[in-house]
mmCIF file of C-alpha atoms in Angstrom:
data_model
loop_
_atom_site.group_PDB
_atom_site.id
_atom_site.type_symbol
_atom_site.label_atom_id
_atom_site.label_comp_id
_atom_site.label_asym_id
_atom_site.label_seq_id
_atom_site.Cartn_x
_atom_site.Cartn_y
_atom_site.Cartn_z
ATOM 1 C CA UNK A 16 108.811 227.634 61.429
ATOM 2 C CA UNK A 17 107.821 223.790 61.493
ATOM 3 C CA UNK A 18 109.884 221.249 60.323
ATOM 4 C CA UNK A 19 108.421 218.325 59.586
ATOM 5 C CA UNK A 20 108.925 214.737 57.656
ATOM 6 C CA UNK A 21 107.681 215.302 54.144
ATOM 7 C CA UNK A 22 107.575 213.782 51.079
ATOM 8 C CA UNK A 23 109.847 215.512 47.939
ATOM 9 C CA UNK A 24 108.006 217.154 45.348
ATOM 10 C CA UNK A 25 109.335 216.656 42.115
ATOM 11 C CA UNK A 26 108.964 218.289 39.035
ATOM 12 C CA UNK A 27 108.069 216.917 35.540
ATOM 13 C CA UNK A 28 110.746 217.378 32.895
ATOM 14 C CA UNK A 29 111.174 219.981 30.947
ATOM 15 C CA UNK A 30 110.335 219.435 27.469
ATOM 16 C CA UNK A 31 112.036 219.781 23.573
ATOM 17 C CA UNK A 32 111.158 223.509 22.846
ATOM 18 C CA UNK A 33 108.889 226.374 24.005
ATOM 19 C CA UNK A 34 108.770 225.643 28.352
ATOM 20 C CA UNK A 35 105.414 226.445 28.836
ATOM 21 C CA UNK A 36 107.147 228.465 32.257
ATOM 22 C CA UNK A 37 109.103 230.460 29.854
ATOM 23 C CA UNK A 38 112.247 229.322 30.669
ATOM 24 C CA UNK A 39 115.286 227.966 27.768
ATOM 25 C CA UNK A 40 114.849 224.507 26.647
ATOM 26 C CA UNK A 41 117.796 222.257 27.819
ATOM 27 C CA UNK A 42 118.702 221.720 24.474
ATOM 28 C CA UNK A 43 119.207 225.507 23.902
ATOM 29 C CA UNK A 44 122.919 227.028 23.526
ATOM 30 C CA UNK A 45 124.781 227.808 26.700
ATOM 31 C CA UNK A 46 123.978 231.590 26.209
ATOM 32 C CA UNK A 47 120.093 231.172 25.895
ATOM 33 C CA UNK A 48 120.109 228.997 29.377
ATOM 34 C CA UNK A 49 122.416 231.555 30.881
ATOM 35 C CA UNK A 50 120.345 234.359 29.730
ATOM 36 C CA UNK A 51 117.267 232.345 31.084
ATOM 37 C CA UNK A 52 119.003 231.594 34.548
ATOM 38 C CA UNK A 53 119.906 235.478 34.728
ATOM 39 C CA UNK A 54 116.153 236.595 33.626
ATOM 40 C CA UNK A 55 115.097 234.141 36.206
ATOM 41 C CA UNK A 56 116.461 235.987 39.348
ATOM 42 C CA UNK A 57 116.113 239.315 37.666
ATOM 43 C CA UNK A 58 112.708 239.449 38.985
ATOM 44 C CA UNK A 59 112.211 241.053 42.403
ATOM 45 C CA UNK A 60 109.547 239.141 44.262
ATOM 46 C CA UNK A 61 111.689 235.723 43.134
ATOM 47 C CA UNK A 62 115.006 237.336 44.453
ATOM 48 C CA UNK A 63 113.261 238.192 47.979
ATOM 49 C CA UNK A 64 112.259 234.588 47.752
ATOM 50 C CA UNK A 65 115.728 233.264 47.536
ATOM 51 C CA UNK A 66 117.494 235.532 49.897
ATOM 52 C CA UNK A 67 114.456 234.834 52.621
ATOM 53 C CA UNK A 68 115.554 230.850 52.393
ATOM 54 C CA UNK A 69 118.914 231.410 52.826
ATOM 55 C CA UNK A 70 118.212 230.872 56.359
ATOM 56 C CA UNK A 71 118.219 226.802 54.943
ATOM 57 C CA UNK A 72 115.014 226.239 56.410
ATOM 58 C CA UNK A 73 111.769 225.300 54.566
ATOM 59 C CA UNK A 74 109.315 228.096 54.324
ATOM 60 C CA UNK A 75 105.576 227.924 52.653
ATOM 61 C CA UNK A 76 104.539 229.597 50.127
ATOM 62 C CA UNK A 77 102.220 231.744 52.026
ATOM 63 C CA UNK A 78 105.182 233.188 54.388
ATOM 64 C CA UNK A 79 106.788 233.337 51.020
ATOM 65 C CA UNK A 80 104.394 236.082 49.871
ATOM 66 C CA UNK A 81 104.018 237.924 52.982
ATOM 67 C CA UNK A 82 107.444 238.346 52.594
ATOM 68 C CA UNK A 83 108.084 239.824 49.665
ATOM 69 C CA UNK A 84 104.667 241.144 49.487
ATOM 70 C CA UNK A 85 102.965 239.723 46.817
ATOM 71 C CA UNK A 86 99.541 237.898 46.232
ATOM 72 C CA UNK A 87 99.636 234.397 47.155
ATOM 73 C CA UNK A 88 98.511 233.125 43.571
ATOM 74 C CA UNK A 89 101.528 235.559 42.460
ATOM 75 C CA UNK A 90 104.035 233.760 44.693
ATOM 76 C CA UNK A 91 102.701 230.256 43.713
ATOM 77 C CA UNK A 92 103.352 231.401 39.863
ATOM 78 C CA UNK A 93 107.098 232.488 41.081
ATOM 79 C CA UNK A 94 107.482 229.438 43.159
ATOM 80 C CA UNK A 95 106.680 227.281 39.668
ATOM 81 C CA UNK A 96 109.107 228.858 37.961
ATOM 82 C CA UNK A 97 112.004 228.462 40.820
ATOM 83 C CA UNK A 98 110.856 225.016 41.367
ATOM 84 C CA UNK A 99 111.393 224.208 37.263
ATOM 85 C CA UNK A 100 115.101 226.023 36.971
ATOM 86 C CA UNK A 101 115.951 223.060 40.211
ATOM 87 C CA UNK A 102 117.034 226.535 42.370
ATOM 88 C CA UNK A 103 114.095 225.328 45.018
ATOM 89 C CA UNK A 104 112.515 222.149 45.444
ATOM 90 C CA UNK A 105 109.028 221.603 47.302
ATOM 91 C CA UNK A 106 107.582 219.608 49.730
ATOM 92 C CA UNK A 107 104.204 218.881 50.864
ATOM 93 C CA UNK A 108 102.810 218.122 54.194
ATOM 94 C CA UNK A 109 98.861 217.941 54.236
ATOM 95 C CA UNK A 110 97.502 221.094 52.556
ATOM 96 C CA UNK A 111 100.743 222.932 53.047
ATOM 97 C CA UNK A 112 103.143 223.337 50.754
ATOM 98 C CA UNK A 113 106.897 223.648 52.128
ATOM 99 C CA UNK A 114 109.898 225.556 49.985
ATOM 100 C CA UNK A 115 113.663 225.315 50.617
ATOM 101 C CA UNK A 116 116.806 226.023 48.381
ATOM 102 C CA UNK A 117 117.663 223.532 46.242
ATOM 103 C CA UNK A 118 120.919 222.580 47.869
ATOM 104 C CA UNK A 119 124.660 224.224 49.633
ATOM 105 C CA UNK A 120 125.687 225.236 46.078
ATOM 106 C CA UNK A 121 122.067 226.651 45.668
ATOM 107 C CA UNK A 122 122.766 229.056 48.636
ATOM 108 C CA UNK A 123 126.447 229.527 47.979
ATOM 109 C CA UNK A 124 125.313 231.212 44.309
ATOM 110 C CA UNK A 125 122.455 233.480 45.655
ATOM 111 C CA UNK A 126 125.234 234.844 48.698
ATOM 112 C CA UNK A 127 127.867 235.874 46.073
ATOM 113 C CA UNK A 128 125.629 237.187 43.934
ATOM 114 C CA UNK A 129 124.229 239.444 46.633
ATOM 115 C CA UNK A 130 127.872 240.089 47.645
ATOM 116 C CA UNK A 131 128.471 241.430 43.847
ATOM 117 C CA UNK A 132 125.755 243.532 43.623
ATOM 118 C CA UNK A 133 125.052 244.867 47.027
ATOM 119 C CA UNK A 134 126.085 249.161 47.068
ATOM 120 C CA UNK A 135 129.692 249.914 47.952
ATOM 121 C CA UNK A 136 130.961 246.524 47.197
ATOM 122 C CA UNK A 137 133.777 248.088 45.930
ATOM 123 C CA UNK A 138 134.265 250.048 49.649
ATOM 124 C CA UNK A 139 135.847 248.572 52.524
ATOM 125 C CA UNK A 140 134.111 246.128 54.065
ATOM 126 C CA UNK A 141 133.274 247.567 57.108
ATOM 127 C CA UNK A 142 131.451 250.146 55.650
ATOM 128 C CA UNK A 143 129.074 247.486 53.984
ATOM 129 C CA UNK A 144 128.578 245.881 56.941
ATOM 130 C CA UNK A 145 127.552 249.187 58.755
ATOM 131 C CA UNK A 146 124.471 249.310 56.489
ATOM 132 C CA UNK A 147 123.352 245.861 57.202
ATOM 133 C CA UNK A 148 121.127 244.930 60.590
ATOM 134 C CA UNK A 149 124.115 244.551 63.302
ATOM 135 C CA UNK A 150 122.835 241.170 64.372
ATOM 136 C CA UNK A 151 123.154 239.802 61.005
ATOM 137 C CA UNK A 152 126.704 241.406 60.046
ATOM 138 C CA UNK A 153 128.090 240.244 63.432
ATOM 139 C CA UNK A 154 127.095 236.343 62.595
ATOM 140 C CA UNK A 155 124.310 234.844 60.685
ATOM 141 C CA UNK A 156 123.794 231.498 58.937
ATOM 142 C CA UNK A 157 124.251 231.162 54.803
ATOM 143 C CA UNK A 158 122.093 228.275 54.655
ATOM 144 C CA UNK A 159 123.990 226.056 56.926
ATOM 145 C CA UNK A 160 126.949 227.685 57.663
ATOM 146 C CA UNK A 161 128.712 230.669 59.382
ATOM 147 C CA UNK A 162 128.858 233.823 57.537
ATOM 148 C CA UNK A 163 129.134 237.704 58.572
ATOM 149 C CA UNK A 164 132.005 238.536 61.289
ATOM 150 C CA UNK A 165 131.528 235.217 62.436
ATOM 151 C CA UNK A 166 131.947 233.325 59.638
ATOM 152 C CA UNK A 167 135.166 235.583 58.482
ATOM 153 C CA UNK A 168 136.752 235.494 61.710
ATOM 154 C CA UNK A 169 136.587 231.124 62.365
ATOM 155 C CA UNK A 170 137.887 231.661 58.350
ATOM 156 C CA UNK A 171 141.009 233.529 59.561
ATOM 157 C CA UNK A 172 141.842 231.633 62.171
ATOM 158 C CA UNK A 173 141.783 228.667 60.815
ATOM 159 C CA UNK A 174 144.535 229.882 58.177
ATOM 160 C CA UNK A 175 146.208 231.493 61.155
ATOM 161 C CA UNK A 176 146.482 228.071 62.988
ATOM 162 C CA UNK A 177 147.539 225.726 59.420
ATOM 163 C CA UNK A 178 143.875 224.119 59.542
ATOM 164 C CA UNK A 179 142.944 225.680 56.395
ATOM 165 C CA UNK A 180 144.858 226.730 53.105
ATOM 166 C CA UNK A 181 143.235 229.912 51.101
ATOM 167 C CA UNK A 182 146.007 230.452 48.365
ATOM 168 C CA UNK A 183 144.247 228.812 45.831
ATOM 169 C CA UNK A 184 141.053 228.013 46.975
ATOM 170 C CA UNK A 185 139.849 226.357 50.133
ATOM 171 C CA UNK A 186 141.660 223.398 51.428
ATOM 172 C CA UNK A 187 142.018 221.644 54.731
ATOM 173 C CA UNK A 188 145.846 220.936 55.646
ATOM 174 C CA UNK A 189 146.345 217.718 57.488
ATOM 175 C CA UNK A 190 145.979 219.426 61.156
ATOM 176 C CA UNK A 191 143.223 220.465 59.499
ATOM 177 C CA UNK A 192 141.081 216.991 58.830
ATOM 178 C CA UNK A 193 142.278 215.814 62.202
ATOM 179 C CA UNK A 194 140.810 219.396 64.035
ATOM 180 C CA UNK A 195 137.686 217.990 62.554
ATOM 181 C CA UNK A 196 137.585 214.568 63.487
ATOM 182 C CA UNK A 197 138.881 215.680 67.046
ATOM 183 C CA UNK A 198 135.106 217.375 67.054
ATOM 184 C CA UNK A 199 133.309 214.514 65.722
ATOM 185 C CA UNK A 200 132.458 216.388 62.852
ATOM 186 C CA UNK A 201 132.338 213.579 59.806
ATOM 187 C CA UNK A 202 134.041 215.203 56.506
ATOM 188 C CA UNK A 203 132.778 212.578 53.571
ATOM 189 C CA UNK A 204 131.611 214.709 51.034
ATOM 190 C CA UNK A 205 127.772 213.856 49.927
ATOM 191 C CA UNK A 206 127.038 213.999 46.064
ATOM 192 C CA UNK A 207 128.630 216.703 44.497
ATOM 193 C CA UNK A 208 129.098 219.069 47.941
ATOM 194 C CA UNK A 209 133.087 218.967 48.677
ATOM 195 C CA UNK A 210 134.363 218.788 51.772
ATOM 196 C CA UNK A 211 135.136 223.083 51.699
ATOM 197 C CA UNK A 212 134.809 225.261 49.529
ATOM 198 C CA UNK A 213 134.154 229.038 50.188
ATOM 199 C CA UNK A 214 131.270 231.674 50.278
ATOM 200 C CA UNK A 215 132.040 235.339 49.449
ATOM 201 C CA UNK A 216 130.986 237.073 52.521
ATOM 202 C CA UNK A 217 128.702 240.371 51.696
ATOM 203 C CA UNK A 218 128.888 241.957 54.500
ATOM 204 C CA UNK A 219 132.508 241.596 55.082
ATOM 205 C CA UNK A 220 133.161 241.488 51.721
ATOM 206 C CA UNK A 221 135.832 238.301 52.153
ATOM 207 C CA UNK A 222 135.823 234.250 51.686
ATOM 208 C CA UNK A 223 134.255 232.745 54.754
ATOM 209 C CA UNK A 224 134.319 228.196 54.831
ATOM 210 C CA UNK A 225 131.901 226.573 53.432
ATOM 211 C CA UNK A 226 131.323 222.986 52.339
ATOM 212 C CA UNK A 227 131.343 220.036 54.311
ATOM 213 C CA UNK A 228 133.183 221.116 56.966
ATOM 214 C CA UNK A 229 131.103 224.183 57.326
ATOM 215 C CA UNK A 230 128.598 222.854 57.987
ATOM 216 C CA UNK A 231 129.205 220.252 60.559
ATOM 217 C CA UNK A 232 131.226 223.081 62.240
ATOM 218 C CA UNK A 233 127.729 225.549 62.066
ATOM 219 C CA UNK A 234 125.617 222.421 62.966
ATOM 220 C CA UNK A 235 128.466 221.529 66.278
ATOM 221 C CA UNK A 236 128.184 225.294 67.681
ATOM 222 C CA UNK A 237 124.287 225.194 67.507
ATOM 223 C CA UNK A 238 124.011 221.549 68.910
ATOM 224 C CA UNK A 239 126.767 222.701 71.739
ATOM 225 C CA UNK A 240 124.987 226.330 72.909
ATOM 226 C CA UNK A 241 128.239 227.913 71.340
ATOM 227 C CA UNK A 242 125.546 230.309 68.895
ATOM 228 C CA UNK A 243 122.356 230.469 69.560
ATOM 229 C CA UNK A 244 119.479 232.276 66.945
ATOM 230 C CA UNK A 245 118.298 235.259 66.950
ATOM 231 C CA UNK A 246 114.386 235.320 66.493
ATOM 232 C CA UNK A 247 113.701 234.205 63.107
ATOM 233 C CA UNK A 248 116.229 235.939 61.634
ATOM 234 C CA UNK A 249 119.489 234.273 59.882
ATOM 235 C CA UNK A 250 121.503 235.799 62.691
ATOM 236 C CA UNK A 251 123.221 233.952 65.561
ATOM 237 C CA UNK A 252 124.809 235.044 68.528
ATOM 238 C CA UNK A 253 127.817 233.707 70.351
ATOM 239 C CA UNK A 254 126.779 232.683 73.419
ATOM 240 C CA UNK A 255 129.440 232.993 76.594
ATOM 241 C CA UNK A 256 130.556 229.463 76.282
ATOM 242 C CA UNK A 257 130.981 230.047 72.650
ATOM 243 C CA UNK A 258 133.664 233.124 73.192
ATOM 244 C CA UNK A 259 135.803 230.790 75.669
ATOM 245 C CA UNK A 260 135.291 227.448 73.058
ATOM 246 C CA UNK A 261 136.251 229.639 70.038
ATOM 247 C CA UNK A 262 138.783 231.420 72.198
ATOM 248 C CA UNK A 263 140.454 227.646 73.097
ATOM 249 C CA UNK A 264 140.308 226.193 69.712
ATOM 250 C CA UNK A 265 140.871 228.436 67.439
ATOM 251 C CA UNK A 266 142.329 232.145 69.397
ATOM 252 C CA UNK A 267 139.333 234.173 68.624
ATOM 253 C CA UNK A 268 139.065 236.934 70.551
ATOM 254 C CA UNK A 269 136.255 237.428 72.334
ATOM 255 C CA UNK A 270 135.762 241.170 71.247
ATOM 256 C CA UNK A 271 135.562 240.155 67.681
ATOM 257 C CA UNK A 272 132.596 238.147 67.930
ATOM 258 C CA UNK A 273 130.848 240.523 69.866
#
């Protein structure tokens, strides 16, 4: 898919009462914009939509529709409404007209929601993962980070080494930050992003990093030839070099990733 330098699109402000998108007016009570956030990705076609750009990168709004299999004037209508609840933003190159999730918190929302509601949740996790594509529960991106058996596994051993604290939420130990830095992999947090935080997994049905650090460690591994993609799919494979790098750094076995 092309990525290319574009120009934000951004969209006007909502007005005081009746959106003309259907969506709550900000001045409505926290259950109205709830109920209008929930209506929002209740719909199908705008569901497929956010699940296809998990893959964090911009799509347009005619792969969009092919996707989920809709009309393209139907998908522009969708994209509107996406676009004015700040879950996508859009940019335009030319005549084309670029989507991609809002932001990391964005993504993070639409993966545990998926993880809540995908069938046999409530079954062990390997089971759920059976019924996914095998590339994509082995390792796949969640916007810009590791998730699947991938994802899980650099998650576990982490905590297994003292890099990474999962009591109470996610937290890098001091061995932690300094495994990072040793990688070159810069940890200020940008905006409102912290430096981790974690994704529920569904697939594996378990916390996998997120964050900061999750990402620069996603974005090393692809830089490095540790993952590579698969097609145009979210899922990544560990390459060779990967299984000895991962192996050396953190004591993943090789067999897990495979």
């Amino acid at each position: 898919m092309p990525q290319t330098s574009t120009t934000p699109h951004t969209p006007h402000p909502a007005r005081p009462g009746a959106d003309p998108l259907g969506l709550p007016a900000p001045s409505a009570s926290p259950g109205s914009l709830l109920a209008g956030f929930a209506a929002l990705l209740a719909d199908e076609t705008r569901a497929v939509f956010c699940l296809s750009l998990l893959d964090g990168r911009a799509w347009t709004a005619g792969e969009l529709a092919r996707e989920a299999g809709v009309a393209a004037s139907t998908a522009s209508e969708h994209i509107g409404k996406l676009i004015a609840a700040r879950l996508v933003t859009e940019e335009r190159q030319g005549r084309h007209r670029y989507v991609r999730l809002a932001d990391a918190t964005t993504a993070e929302l639409v993966e545990s929601l998926a993880a809540h509601v995908m069938p046999g949740r409530d079954s062990p996790h390997i089971v759920l993962a059976s019924r996914a594509s095998g590339a994509m529960a082995r390792g796949r991106t969640c916007y810009d980070h590791f998730a699947g058996r991938l994802g899980v596994a650099i998650t576990q051993a982490m905590g297994r080494r003292g890099l990474l604290l999962m009591d109470a939420g996610f937290a890098l130990t001091d061995e932690g930050m300094d495994w990072f830095r040793e990688r070159g992999i810069a940890l200020q947090s940008a905006g409102r992003r912290p430096v981790v935080s974690s994704c529920l997994d569904w697939t594996e049905r378990r916390r996998h990093l997120a964050g900061v650090a999750g990402a620069g460690l996603c974005r090393l591994a692809l830089e490095s030839n540790w993952c590579v993609r698969i097609g145009t799919e979210r899922a990544v494979r560990v390459t060779p070099t990967g299984e000895r790098v991962f192996a050396e750094l953190l004591g993943i076995e090789p067999s897990i990733l495979r």
